[in-house]
Coordinates of C-alpha atoms and ligand atoms in Angstrom, one line a residue:
Chain T
M1 CA 0.1 0.0 0.2
S2 CA 2.4 2.5 1.0
E3 CA 4.9 1.5 -1.7
N4 CA 1.9 2.0 -4.0
H5 CA 1.8 5.2 -2.7
I6 CA 4.9 6.3 -3.8
N7 CA 4.6 5.3 -7.2
I8 CA 1.2 7.2 -7.6
S9 CA 2.2 10.4 -6.3
T10 CA 4.1 10.9 -9.6
N11 CA 2.4 8.7 -12.0
Q12 CA -1.3 8.6 -10.8
P13 CA -3.2 7.4 -13.6
F14 CA -6.3 9.2 -12.4
N15 CA -7.5 10.8 -15.4
Y16 CA -6.7 8.1 -17.5
C17 CA -8.7 5.8 -15.4
L18 CA -11.6 8.2 -15.5
H19 CA -11.3 8.0 -19.2
L20 CA -11.6 4.4 -19.4
A21 CA -14.7 4.3 -16.8
D22 CA -16.3 7.0 -18.6
N23 CA -16.3 5.3 -21.9
S24 CA -17.7 2.1 -20.4
L25 CA -20.4 3.8 -18.1
I26 CA -21.8 6.0 -21.2
M27 CA -22.0 3.1 -23.5
G28 CA -23.5 0.8 -21.1
H29 CA -26.0 3.4 -20.1
R30 CA -26.8 3.8 -23.7
L31 CA -27.2 0.0 -24.3
S32 CA -29.5 -0.4 -21.2
E33 CA -32.0 2.1 -23.1
W34 CA -32.7 -0.9 -25.3
T35 CA -33.7 -3.0 -22.1
G36 CA -37.5 -3.9 -22.7
H37 CA -37.4 -2.5 -26.1
G38 CA -35.5 -4.9 -28.0
P39 CA -36.7 -6.5 -31.3
M40 CA -36.7 -10.0 -29.9
L41 CA -36.7 -11.3 -26.3
E42 CA -33.6 -13.0 -26.8
Q43 CA -31.6 -9.8 -28.0
D44 CA -33.2 -7.8 -25.4
I45 CA -31.4 -10.3 -22.9
A46 CA -28.1 -10.0 -24.8
I47 CA -27.9 -6.7 -25.3
S48 CA -28.8 -5.9 -21.7
N49 CA -26.2 -8.3 -20.7
I50 CA -23.6 -6.4 -22.5
A51 CA -24.7 -3.2 -20.9
L52 CA -24.2 -4.8 -17.2
D53 CA -20.7 -5.9 -18.5
L54 CA -19.8 -2.5 -19.3
I55 CA -21.4 -1.0 -16.3
G56 CA -19.5 -3.4 -14.4
Q57 CA -16.1 -2.4 -15.9
S58 CA -16.9 1.4 -15.4
R59 CA -17.3 0.4 -11.6
N60 CA -13.9 -1.2 -11.4
F61 CA -12.2 1.8 -13.2
Y62 CA -14.0 4.2 -11.0
Q63 CA -13.2 2.5 -7.8
Y64 CA -9.8 2.6 -8.9
A65 CA -9.8 6.1 -9.6
A66 CA -11.5 7.0 -6.3
Q67 CA -9.0 5.1 -4.5
L68 CA -6.2 7.2 -6.3
K69 CA -7.9 10.5 -5.6
G70 CA -8.6 9.8 -2.0
E71 CA -10.5 12.6 -0.2
G72 CA -13.8 10.7 0.0
T73 CA -14.1 10.4 -3.3
T74 CA -16.3 7.1 -4.4
E75 CA -17.3 5.6 -7.7
D76 CA -20.6 7.3 -7.4
S77 CA -19.2 11.0 -6.7
L78 CA -17.2 10.4 -9.9
A79 CA -20.3 9.0 -11.9
Y80 CA -22.9 11.2 -10.5
L81 CA -21.3 14.7 -9.4
R82 CA -19.2 15.5 -12.2
E83 CA -20.3 17.9 -15.0
A84 CA -20.5 17.0 -18.6
N85 CA -17.1 19.0 -19.4
E86 CA -15.2 16.7 -17.0
F87 CA -16.4 13.6 -18.4
K88 CA -13.7 12.0 -20.8
N89 CA -15.5 9.8 -23.0
I90 CA -15.2 9.4 -26.7
L91 CA -18.0 10.9 -28.7
L92 CA -19.0 8.0 -30.4
V93 CA -20.3 6.4 -27.1
E94 CA -22.7 9.3 -26.3
L95 CA -24.4 9.5 -29.5
P96 CA -28.3 8.4 -29.3
N97 CA -28.8 4.9 -29.9
G98 CA -31.0 5.2 -33.4
D99 CA -32.1 2.1 -34.8
W100 CA -30.8 -1.6 -34.1
A101 CA -28.2 -1.0 -36.9
K102 CA -26.9 2.1 -35.6
T103 CA -26.6 0.6 -32.1
I104 CA -24.7 -2.5 -33.4
L105 CA -22.4 -0.9 -35.5
K106 CA -21.7 1.7 -32.6
L107 CA -21.2 -1.4 -30.2
F108 CA -18.9 -3.2 -32.9
F109 CA -16.8 -0.3 -33.5
F110 CA -16.3 0.4 -29.7
S111 CA -16.0 -3.5 -28.9
T112 CA -13.2 -3.8 -31.5
Y113 CA -11.6 -0.8 -29.8
Q114 CA -11.6 -2.2 -26.6
Y115 CA -10.7 -5.3 -27.5
Y116 CA -7.5 -4.2 -29.2
L117 CA -6.8 -1.8 -25.8
Y118 CA -7.5 -3.9 -23.2
Q119 CA -4.9 -6.7 -25.2
K120 CA -2.3 -4.2 -24.7
L121 CA -3.6 -2.7 -21.3
I122 CA -2.8 -6.2 -19.8
N123 CA 0.8 -5.3 -20.1
S124 CA 0.5 -2.0 -18.2
S125 CA 3.2 -1.6 -15.4
D126 CA 0.2 -0.8 -13.3
K127 CA -1.3 -3.9 -11.6
Q128 CA -4.7 -2.7 -11.0
L129 CA -5.1 -1.3 -14.6
S130 CA -3.7 -4.7 -15.8
A131 CA -6.0 -6.8 -13.6
I132 CA -9.1 -4.6 -14.5
A133 CA -8.0 -5.2 -18.3
E134 CA -7.5 -8.8 -18.2
K135 CA -10.9 -9.4 -16.8
S136 CA -12.7 -7.2 -19.1
L137 CA -11.1 -8.6 -22.1
K138 CA -13.3 -11.9 -21.6
E139 CA -16.4 -9.8 -21.8
V140 CA -15.0 -7.6 -24.7
T141 CA -14.3 -10.5 -26.6
Y142 CA -17.9 -11.9 -26.5
H143 CA -19.2 -8.4 -27.2
L144 CA -17.0 -8.1 -30.2
R145 CA -18.1 -11.7 -31.5
W146 CA -21.9 -10.7 -30.9
S147 CA -21.8 -7.3 -32.4
S148 CA -19.7 -8.9 -35.4
E149 CA -22.2 -11.4 -36.2
W150 CA -25.0 -8.6 -35.9
V151 CA -22.9 -6.5 -38.6
I152 CA -22.8 -9.5 -40.7
R153 CA -26.6 -10.7 -40.5
L154 CA -27.5 -6.8 -41.3
G155 CA -25.0 -6.3 -44.1
D156 CA -26.1 -9.6 -45.7
G157 CA -29.9 -9.8 -44.7
T158 CA -32.3 -7.9 -46.3
E159 CA -32.2 -5.1 -48.8
E160 CA -33.8 -3.0 -45.8
S161 CA -31.0 -4.1 -43.1
N162 CA -28.3 -3.5 -45.8
K163 CA -29.7 -0.1 -46.2
R164 CA -30.0 0.7 -42.8
I165 CA -26.6 -0.4 -41.8
K166 CA -24.9 1.7 -44.6
N167 CA -26.7 4.9 -43.3
A168 CA -25.3 4.1 -39.8
L169 CA -21.9 3.6 -41.2
D170 CA -22.4 7.2 -42.8
E171 CA -23.7 8.7 -39.7
L172 CA -21.0 7.1 -37.3
W173 CA -17.7 6.8 -39.1
A174 CA -16.4 10.4 -38.6
Y175 CA -16.6 9.6 -35.0
T176 CA -14.2 6.6 -35.2
G177 CA -11.0 8.6 -35.6
E178 CA -11.2 10.1 -32.2
M179 CA -10.3 6.6 -30.5
F180 CA -6.9 6.9 -32.1
L181 CA -6.1 10.2 -31.6
P182 CA -4.4 10.4 -28.2
S183 CA -5.2 13.2 -25.6
T184 CA -2.6 14.5 -23.3
Y185 CA -3.1 12.3 -20.6
E186 CA -3.1 9.1 -22.9
T187 CA 0.1 10.4 -24.6
E188 CA 1.7 10.9 -20.9
Y189 CA 0.7 7.2 -19.5
A190 CA 1.5 5.4 -22.9
E191 CA 5.0 7.1 -22.4
N192 CA 5.3 5.7 -18.6
N193 CA 4.0 2.3 -19.9
I194 CA 0.8 2.5 -17.7
G195 CA -1.5 3.5 -20.4
V196 CA -1.7 2.2 -24.2
D197 CA -0.9 4.1 -27.3
V198 CA -3.8 4.3 -29.1
S199 CA -2.6 5.4 -32.4
S200 CA -0.9 1.8 -32.2
I201 CA -3.8 -0.2 -32.0
K202 CA -5.5 1.5 -35.3
I203 CA -4.0 -1.2 -37.6
D204 CA -5.5 -4.2 -36.0
W205 CA -8.8 -2.2 -35.6
D206 CA -8.8 -1.5 -39.4
K207 CA -8.2 -5.1 -40.2
K208 CA -11.0 -6.3 -38.1
V209 CA -13.3 -3.8 -39.5
N210 CA -12.4 -4.7 -43.0
E211 CA -12.7 -8.4 -42.3
I212 CA -16.2 -8.1 -41.0
F213 CA -17.3 -5.5 -43.3
E214 CA -16.1 -7.6 -46.2
E215 CA -18.2 -10.7 -44.8
A216 CA -21.0 -8.5 -44.1
T217 CA -20.9 -7.4 -47.9
L218 CA -20.1 -3.6 -46.8
P219 CA -18.1 -1.5 -48.6
S220 CA -14.8 -0.8 -47.0
P221 CA -15.3 2.2 -45.2
N222 CA -12.4 4.8 -45.8
G223 CA -11.1 8.0 -44.9
E224 CA -10.1 9.2 -41.6
G225 CA -12.8 10.2 -38.9
L226 CA -13.0 13.5 -37.2
G227 CA -10.1 16.0 -37.8
V228 CA -6.8 16.3 -35.6
R229 CA -7.7 16.7 -32.1
S230 CA -9.8 14.5 -29.5
F231 CA -12.8 16.0 -28.4
G232 CA -14.8 14.1 -25.9
K233 CA -11.6 13.0 -24.2
E234 CA -10.8 16.2 -23.3
G235 CA -14.2 17.2 -22.2
N236 CA -15.7 18.7 -25.2
H237 CA -19.1 16.9 -25.6
T238 CA -22.2 17.0 -27.8
Q239 CA -25.3 18.0 -26.0
H240 CA -26.1 14.3 -26.3
L241 CA -23.9 14.0 -22.8
Q242 CA -25.6 16.8 -21.1
A243 CA -29.1 14.9 -21.8
I244 CA -27.6 11.8 -20.4
L245 CA -26.2 13.0 -17.5
K246 CA -29.5 15.1 -16.7
D247 CA -31.4 11.9 -16.3
M248 CA -28.5 9.9 -14.9
Q249 CA -27.5 12.3 -11.9
Y250 CA -30.9 13.7 -11.5
L251 CA -31.5 11.9 -7.9
Q252 CA -28.0 12.7 -6.6
R253 CA -28.4 16.2 -7.5
A254 CA -31.9 16.7 -6.3
Y255 CA -31.2 15.3 -2.9
P256 CA -27.2 16.1 -2.1
G257 CA -25.3 13.9 0.6
C258 CA -27.8 11.1 0.7
E259 CA -27.4 7.3 0.6
W260 CA -29.5 5.4 -1.9
Chain V
M1 CA -58.4 -45.5 -26.4
P2 CA -61.9 -44.3 -25.4
V3 CA -61.9 -41.0 -23.9
Q4 CA -63.3 -42.1 -20.5
Q5 CA -60.2 -44.3 -20.3
L6 CA -57.8 -41.4 -21.0
E7 CA -59.6 -39.3 -18.4
K8 CA -59.0 -42.0 -16.1
I9 CA -55.2 -42.0 -16.5
F10 CA -55.0 -38.4 -16.5
D11 CA -57.1 -38.4 -13.1
D12 CA -55.1 -41.0 -11.4
K13 CA -52.0 -39.1 -12.3
L14 CA -53.3 -36.1 -10.6
E15 CA -54.1 -38.0 -7.7
K16 CA -50.6 -39.6 -7.3
E17 CA -49.3 -36.3 -8.2
I18 CA -47.4 -37.5 -11.1
R19 CA -46.7 -34.2 -13.5
I20 CA -48.6 -34.1 -16.7
E21 CA -46.0 -33.8 -19.6
P22 CA -46.6 -32.5 -22.9
R23 CA -47.1 -35.7 -24.7
D24 CA -49.5 -36.9 -22.5
W25 CA -53.3 -36.8 -23.0
M26 CA -54.9 -33.9 -21.4
P27 CA -58.8 -32.6 -21.2
D28 CA -59.1 -29.6 -23.6
N29 CA -60.1 -27.6 -21.0
Y30 CA -57.1 -28.1 -18.8
R31 CA -55.1 -27.1 -21.8
K32 CA -56.9 -24.1 -22.5
N33 CA -56.7 -23.0 -19.1
L34 CA -53.0 -23.4 -18.5
I35 CA -52.2 -22.0 -22.2
R36 CA -54.4 -18.9 -20.6
M37 CA -52.5 -19.0 -17.4
I38 CA -49.3 -19.3 -18.7
G39 CA -49.3 -16.8 -21.5
Q40 CA -50.9 -14.4 -18.9
H41 CA -47.9 -15.0 -16.6
A42 CA -45.5 -14.6 -19.3
H43 CA -47.0 -11.4 -20.7
S44 CA -46.7 -10.1 -17.0
E45 CA -43.0 -10.6 -17.1
I46 CA -42.5 -8.7 -20.2
V47 CA -44.8 -5.8 -19.7
G48 CA -43.3 -5.8 -16.2
M49 CA -40.2 -4.9 -17.3
L50 CA -41.5 -1.3 -18.6
P51 CA -42.3 0.1 -15.3
E52 CA -39.0 -0.6 -13.5
G53 CA -37.1 -0.2 -16.8
E54 CA -37.9 3.7 -16.9
W55 CA -35.5 3.9 -14.0
I56 CA -32.6 2.1 -15.2
T57 CA -31.2 5.3 -16.5
R58 CA -31.9 7.5 -13.3
A59 CA -31.0 5.0 -10.9
P60 CA -29.3 6.9 -8.0
S61 CA -26.0 4.8 -7.7
L62 CA -24.0 2.5 -10.1
R63 CA -24.7 -0.6 -7.7
R64 CA -28.5 0.2 -7.9
K65 CA -28.3 0.8 -11.5
A66 CA -26.5 -2.5 -12.2
T67 CA -28.7 -4.5 -10.0
L68 CA -31.8 -2.8 -11.3
L69 CA -30.9 -3.5 -14.9
A70 CA -30.0 -7.2 -13.8
K71 CA -33.3 -7.6 -12.3
V72 CA -35.3 -6.3 -15.6
Q73 CA -33.3 -8.7 -17.4
D74 CA -34.1 -11.4 -15.4
E75 CA -37.7 -10.6 -15.9
A76 CA -37.1 -10.9 -19.9
G77 CA -35.5 -14.3 -19.0
H78 CA -38.8 -15.1 -17.0
G79 CA -41.1 -14.3 -19.9
L80 CA -38.6 -16.6 -22.2
Y81 CA -38.9 -19.7 -20.0
L82 CA -42.7 -19.2 -19.5
Y83 CA -43.3 -18.5 -23.4
A84 CA -41.4 -22.0 -23.9
A85 CA -43.5 -23.9 -21.3
A86 CA -46.5 -22.5 -23.2
E87 CA -45.5 -23.8 -26.5
T88 CA -45.2 -27.4 -25.2
M89 CA -48.7 -27.0 -25.4
G90 CA -49.3 -26.2 -28.9
I91 CA -49.3 -22.5 -29.1
S92 CA -46.7 -20.4 -30.7
R93 CA -44.6 -17.4 -29.3
E94 CA -46.0 -15.4 -32.4
E95 CA -49.7 -16.3 -31.6
M96 CA -49.2 -15.3 -28.0
N97 CA -47.5 -12.2 -28.6
D98 CA -50.3 -11.3 -31.0
Q99 CA -52.5 -11.8 -28.4
L100 CA -51.1 -9.5 -26.1
L101 CA -50.7 -6.8 -28.5
T102 CA -54.1 -7.3 -29.7
G103 CA -55.6 -6.9 -25.8
K104 CA -56.9 -10.5 -26.5
A105 CA -54.6 -11.7 -23.5
K106 CA -54.0 -9.9 -20.3
Y107 CA -51.3 -9.3 -18.2
S108 CA -51.1 -8.5 -14.6
S109 CA -52.7 -5.3 -13.9
I110 CA -50.5 -4.0 -11.4
F111 CA -48.2 -3.0 -14.3
N112 CA -50.7 -0.3 -15.3
Y113 CA -49.6 1.7 -12.5
P114 CA -46.9 4.5 -13.0
T115 CA -43.3 4.4 -11.4
L116 CA -43.3 7.9 -10.0
T117 CA -40.3 7.9 -7.7
W118 CA -37.3 5.9 -7.2
A119 CA -38.9 4.4 -3.9
D120 CA -41.4 2.9 -6.5
I121 CA -38.6 0.6 -7.6
G122 CA -38.0 -0.5 -3.9
A123 CA -41.9 -1.0 -3.4
I124 CA -41.9 -3.0 -6.6
G125 CA -39.4 -5.3 -5.3
W126 CA -40.8 -5.7 -2.0
L127 CA -44.4 -5.9 -2.8
V128 CA -44.8 -7.0 -6.2
D129 CA -42.3 -9.6 -6.5
G130 CA -43.4 -10.4 -3.1
A131 CA -46.8 -11.2 -4.0
A132 CA -45.6 -13.0 -7.3
I133 CA -43.6 -15.4 -5.0
M134 CA -46.4 -15.9 -3.0
N135 CA -48.6 -16.8 -6.1
Q136 CA -45.4 -18.8 -7.7
V137 CA -44.0 -21.0 -4.9
P138 CA -47.1 -23.2 -5.1
L139 CA -46.9 -23.3 -8.6
C140 CA -43.6 -25.1 -8.5
R141 CA -45.7 -28.1 -7.7
T142 CA -48.3 -27.3 -10.4
S143 CA -49.6 -30.5 -12.1
Y144 CA -48.2 -29.6 -15.7
G145 CA -44.6 -30.3 -15.6
P146 CA -42.8 -27.7 -18.1
Y147 CA -44.8 -25.0 -16.2
A148 CA -43.6 -26.6 -12.6
R149 CA -39.9 -26.6 -13.9
A150 CA -40.0 -23.0 -15.1
M151 CA -41.3 -22.0 -12.1
I152 CA -38.7 -23.5 -9.7
R153 CA -36.0 -21.3 -11.8
V154 CA -38.3 -18.1 -11.7
C155 CA -38.8 -18.3 -8.0
K156 CA -35.1 -18.4 -7.0
E157 CA -34.5 -14.9 -8.9
E158 CA -37.9 -13.6 -7.5
S159 CA -36.8 -13.7 -3.9
F160 CA -33.6 -12.3 -4.6
H161 CA -35.6 -9.3 -6.4
Q162 CA -37.9 -9.1 -3.6
R163 CA -34.9 -8.9 -0.9
Q164 CA -33.4 -6.2 -2.9
G165 CA -36.5 -4.1 -3.2
F166 CA -37.0 -4.3 0.7
E167 CA -33.2 -3.3 1.1
I168 CA -33.9 -0.3 -1.3
L169 CA -36.9 1.0 1.0
L170 CA -34.7 0.2 4.0
T171 CA -32.1 2.5 2.9
L172 CA -34.8 4.9 2.2
C173 CA -36.4 4.8 5.7
R174 CA -33.1 5.1 7.4
G175 CA -32.0 8.3 5.3
S176 CA -33.3 11.6 5.3
K177 CA -36.8 13.0 5.9
E178 CA -37.6 13.3 2.4
Q179 CA -36.4 9.8 1.6
K180 CA -38.6 8.3 4.3
E181 CA -41.7 10.4 3.1
M182 CA -41.1 8.9 -0.6
A183 CA -41.0 5.5 0.7
Q184 CA -44.3 6.2 2.5
D185 CA -45.7 7.7 -0.7
A186 CA -44.7 4.6 -2.5
L187 CA -46.2 2.1 -0.2
N188 CA -49.5 4.3 -0.1
R189 CA -49.8 3.7 -3.9
W190 CA -48.5 0.2 -4.2
W191 CA -50.2 -1.6 -1.4
W192 CA -53.7 -1.8 -2.5
P193 CA -52.7 -2.4 -6.2
S194 CA -50.5 -5.6 -5.0
L195 CA -53.6 -6.9 -3.0
M196 CA -55.3 -7.1 -6.0
M197 CA -52.6 -9.2 -7.4
F198 CA -54.0 -12.3 -5.9
G199 CA -57.1 -12.0 -8.0
P200 CA -60.8 -11.6 -7.3
N201 CA -62.2 -12.9 -3.8
D202 CA -62.8 -17.0 -4.0
D203 CA -66.6 -16.4 -4.2
N204 CA -66.0 -14.3 -7.5
S205 CA -63.1 -15.9 -9.1
P206 CA -64.5 -18.2 -12.0
H207 CA -61.3 -20.1 -12.6
T208 CA -60.2 -21.1 -9.1
A209 CA -62.4 -24.4 -8.3
Q210 CA -61.7 -25.8 -11.5
S211 CA -57.7 -25.0 -11.3
M212 CA -57.8 -26.6 -7.6
K213 CA -59.4 -29.7 -8.8
W214 CA -57.0 -30.0 -11.5
K215 CA -54.0 -29.1 -9.1
I216 CA -53.1 -26.3 -11.3
K217 CA -53.4 -24.2 -8.5
R218 CA -52.9 -25.2 -4.7
F219 CA -54.4 -22.1 -2.6
T220 CA -57.2 -20.1 -3.4
N221 CA -56.6 -16.4 -4.1
D222 CA -57.9 -15.3 -0.5
E223 CA -55.7 -17.8 1.2
L224 CA -52.5 -16.5 -0.3
R225 CA -53.8 -12.8 -0.1
Q226 CA -54.1 -13.5 3.7
K227 CA -50.6 -14.9 4.0
F228 CA -49.2 -12.0 2.2
V229 CA -50.8 -9.4 4.3
D230 CA -49.7 -11.1 7.4
I231 CA -45.9 -11.0 6.3
C232 CA -46.0 -7.8 4.8
T233 CA -47.5 -6.2 7.8
D234 CA -44.6 -7.2 10.1
Q235 CA -42.1 -6.3 7.6
A236 CA -43.4 -3.0 7.1
K237 CA -42.8 -2.6 11.1
V238 CA -39.2 -3.1 10.5
L239 CA -39.0 -0.4 8.0
G240 CA -41.1 1.7 10.1
L241 CA -43.8 2.4 7.5
T242 CA -47.7 2.6 7.8
I243 CA -49.5 0.1 5.8
P244 CA -52.4 2.6 4.4
D245 CA -55.4 0.6 5.4
P246 CA -57.2 1.9 8.9
D247 CA -58.9 -1.5 9.1
L248 CA -55.7 -3.5 9.5
K249 CA -55.4 -5.2 12.9
W250 CA -54.4 -8.1 14.7
N251 CA -57.1 -11.0 15.0
E252 CA -56.2 -12.7 18.1
E253 CA -58.5 -15.3 17.8
K254 CA -57.7 -16.2 14.0
K255 CA -54.0 -15.5 14.7
Q256 CA -54.0 -13.3 11.6
Y257 CA -54.5 -9.9 10.6
D258 CA -57.8 -8.7 9.3
F259 CA -57.7 -6.0 6.7
G260 CA -59.9 -3.5 4.8
K261 CA -62.0 -3.9 2.1
I262 CA -60.4 -4.1 -1.6
N263 CA -61.8 -1.5 -4.0
W264 CA -63.0 -4.0 -6.7
D265 CA -64.5 -1.5 -9.1
E266 CA -60.7 0.0 -9.6
F267 CA -59.4 -3.5 -9.9
W268 CA -62.0 -4.3 -12.7
N269 CA -61.4 -0.6 -14.2
V270 CA -57.7 -1.5 -14.6
V271 CA -58.1 -5.2 -16.1
N272 CA -60.6 -3.6 -18.6
G273 CA -58.0 -1.4 -19.7
N274 CA -58.6 1.9 -18.3
G275 CA -55.8 1.7 -15.7
P276 CA -53.3 4.9 -15.5
C277 CA -50.9 3.5 -18.1
N278 CA -52.8 0.7 -19.8
K279 CA -52.5 2.1 -23.2
E280 CA -48.7 3.3 -22.6
R281 CA -47.8 -0.4 -21.6
I282 CA -49.1 -1.8 -24.8
A283 CA -48.2 1.0 -26.8
A284 CA -44.3 0.5 -26.1
R285 CA -44.9 -3.4 -26.8
I286 CA -46.3 -2.6 -30.0
K287 CA -43.6 -0.1 -31.0
A288 CA -40.7 -2.5 -30.0
H289 CA -42.6 -5.4 -32.1
E290 CA -43.0 -2.9 -34.8
D291 CA -39.5 -1.4 -34.9
G292 CA -38.1 -4.7 -34.6
K293 CA -40.0 -6.3 -37.5
W294 CA -37.0 -5.5 -40.1
V295 CA -34.6 -6.7 -37.8
R296 CA -36.2 -10.1 -37.4
E297 CA -36.5 -10.3 -41.4
A298 CA -33.0 -9.9 -41.6
A299 CA -31.9 -12.6 -39.3
E300 CA -34.4 -14.6 -40.7
A301 CA -33.1 -13.8 -44.4
Y302 CA -29.4 -14.3 -43.2
A303 CA -30.1 -17.5 -41.5
S304 CA -31.9 -18.9 -44.7
K305 CA -29.0 -18.0 -47.3
K306 CA -26.4 -19.6 -45.0
K307 CA -28.5 -22.6 -44.8
N308 CA -29.1 -22.8 -48.6
V309 CA -25.2 -22.5 -48.8
K310 CA -24.8 -25.4 -46.6
A311 CA -27.2 -27.4 -48.4
A312 CA -25.8 -26.3 -51.8
Ligands
LIG1 FE1 -40.4 -12.2 -12.9
LIG2 FE1 -39.1 -10.4 -10.2

């Protein structure tokens, strides 16, 4: 514990940890909006399951971040009492679900990203991050398989499903670039061997996306997503995140200081 | 085999507590009655996801969020087991779903009430899942095998839900003045509808006598309701909440609580579609069904393409 303490005073991956937590929480929160409204009962259960996994991952990261911060910080104070501009998730995860095609494609892009990210994060010099990554990777492996299967099914299903997933691609592609553009804290922790250099996983990500798109009879997406700097990671969000937080944080804000 | 002989075999099985299985002969009305009952039960699980589902995005802590999400997901699982049990009696899921969406099949009226505050999530767990357990534990011994087996799996999870609900209320009751008021308000609104979950009084319940004879039901509506009142009254004391019934008092002679008259007009009104949320609930199910149509079609089209490739 004390030894650990010396380490973190110089290299606390607090922001990095929050970024990973926020990604999982906001994605999980979005997916949970499907619960009770899925296109078939089995898939309602499956998507709720993935939402649960992601919320579980976020809790692991938040708890670790809270421990790093100290001063009475908890997983809930981090999730429920920060403003939108303090959230560090990528914009992709805060976008509205749209139809099943858009949700699936968003999850597929995100799961592919998490899959390669966690594979590398396992090697982090930070034991906690490494342990969370290892546990999460098992879940994400399933998320990636499930969402890949759906991308293929929709791409190679009916004319309508093919059209819908192409529309989803048009809407989402621009947001994929942010995943591989490191924020200041990602650069910092990648250099310290605590975090992952996200630009290094782009090749694998592209390969996977192309492989699944080919099987789905979808055209290979091209062009870089979104400009030269990262947005959500640095706290610059769309109005959608505010709407999410307004709902999510409402009780904690309305009744400050209560136990629930 | 002549019908009389088949009936005798069936009656003997009931007598000896041997489960009736899908391939066994059974009277038409037994089948019809069970299809109605299991279907209603399955629909209740599915529609029941809606009022609580509304609070997943607003749950006040990450732990509560995860538990609520898991709970609502469990209910979907219950619906799935139950639809599968009903299918063994020769009705398809599409047909059952159609009956729900067109209003031909009923579901538990309790889900036609709104969830107004977070305390409602506690009250639903405690009272609604609690009443469900009371109804369902005897169904683990119901005479139809697939239904009984589905109930065993379901009951385990329901008692978990019930404890979680109670724990939500306990936390609120130990919290601030506003939180406790929130809990009391939820109890005020959910208490009577929960008592109605056991169905009409015995002298007014058309199916009960026959269902008891067939050993589908093991206790009457009023017997189960009484048990529920007795248990909940004691639990309310632990919470420090007041059950909204001025006539509720201990009857030393009967060793049970006497309680006030249920407003059956309200009950029938909600059953007949005029509850606060009937239209909203069915509209949500219809929307999910219609929005999902192209997804199901795509999945089917893809599956048959793959099958053809394999065959070729
Ligand atoms: Fe249930
Ligand atoms: Fe339940």
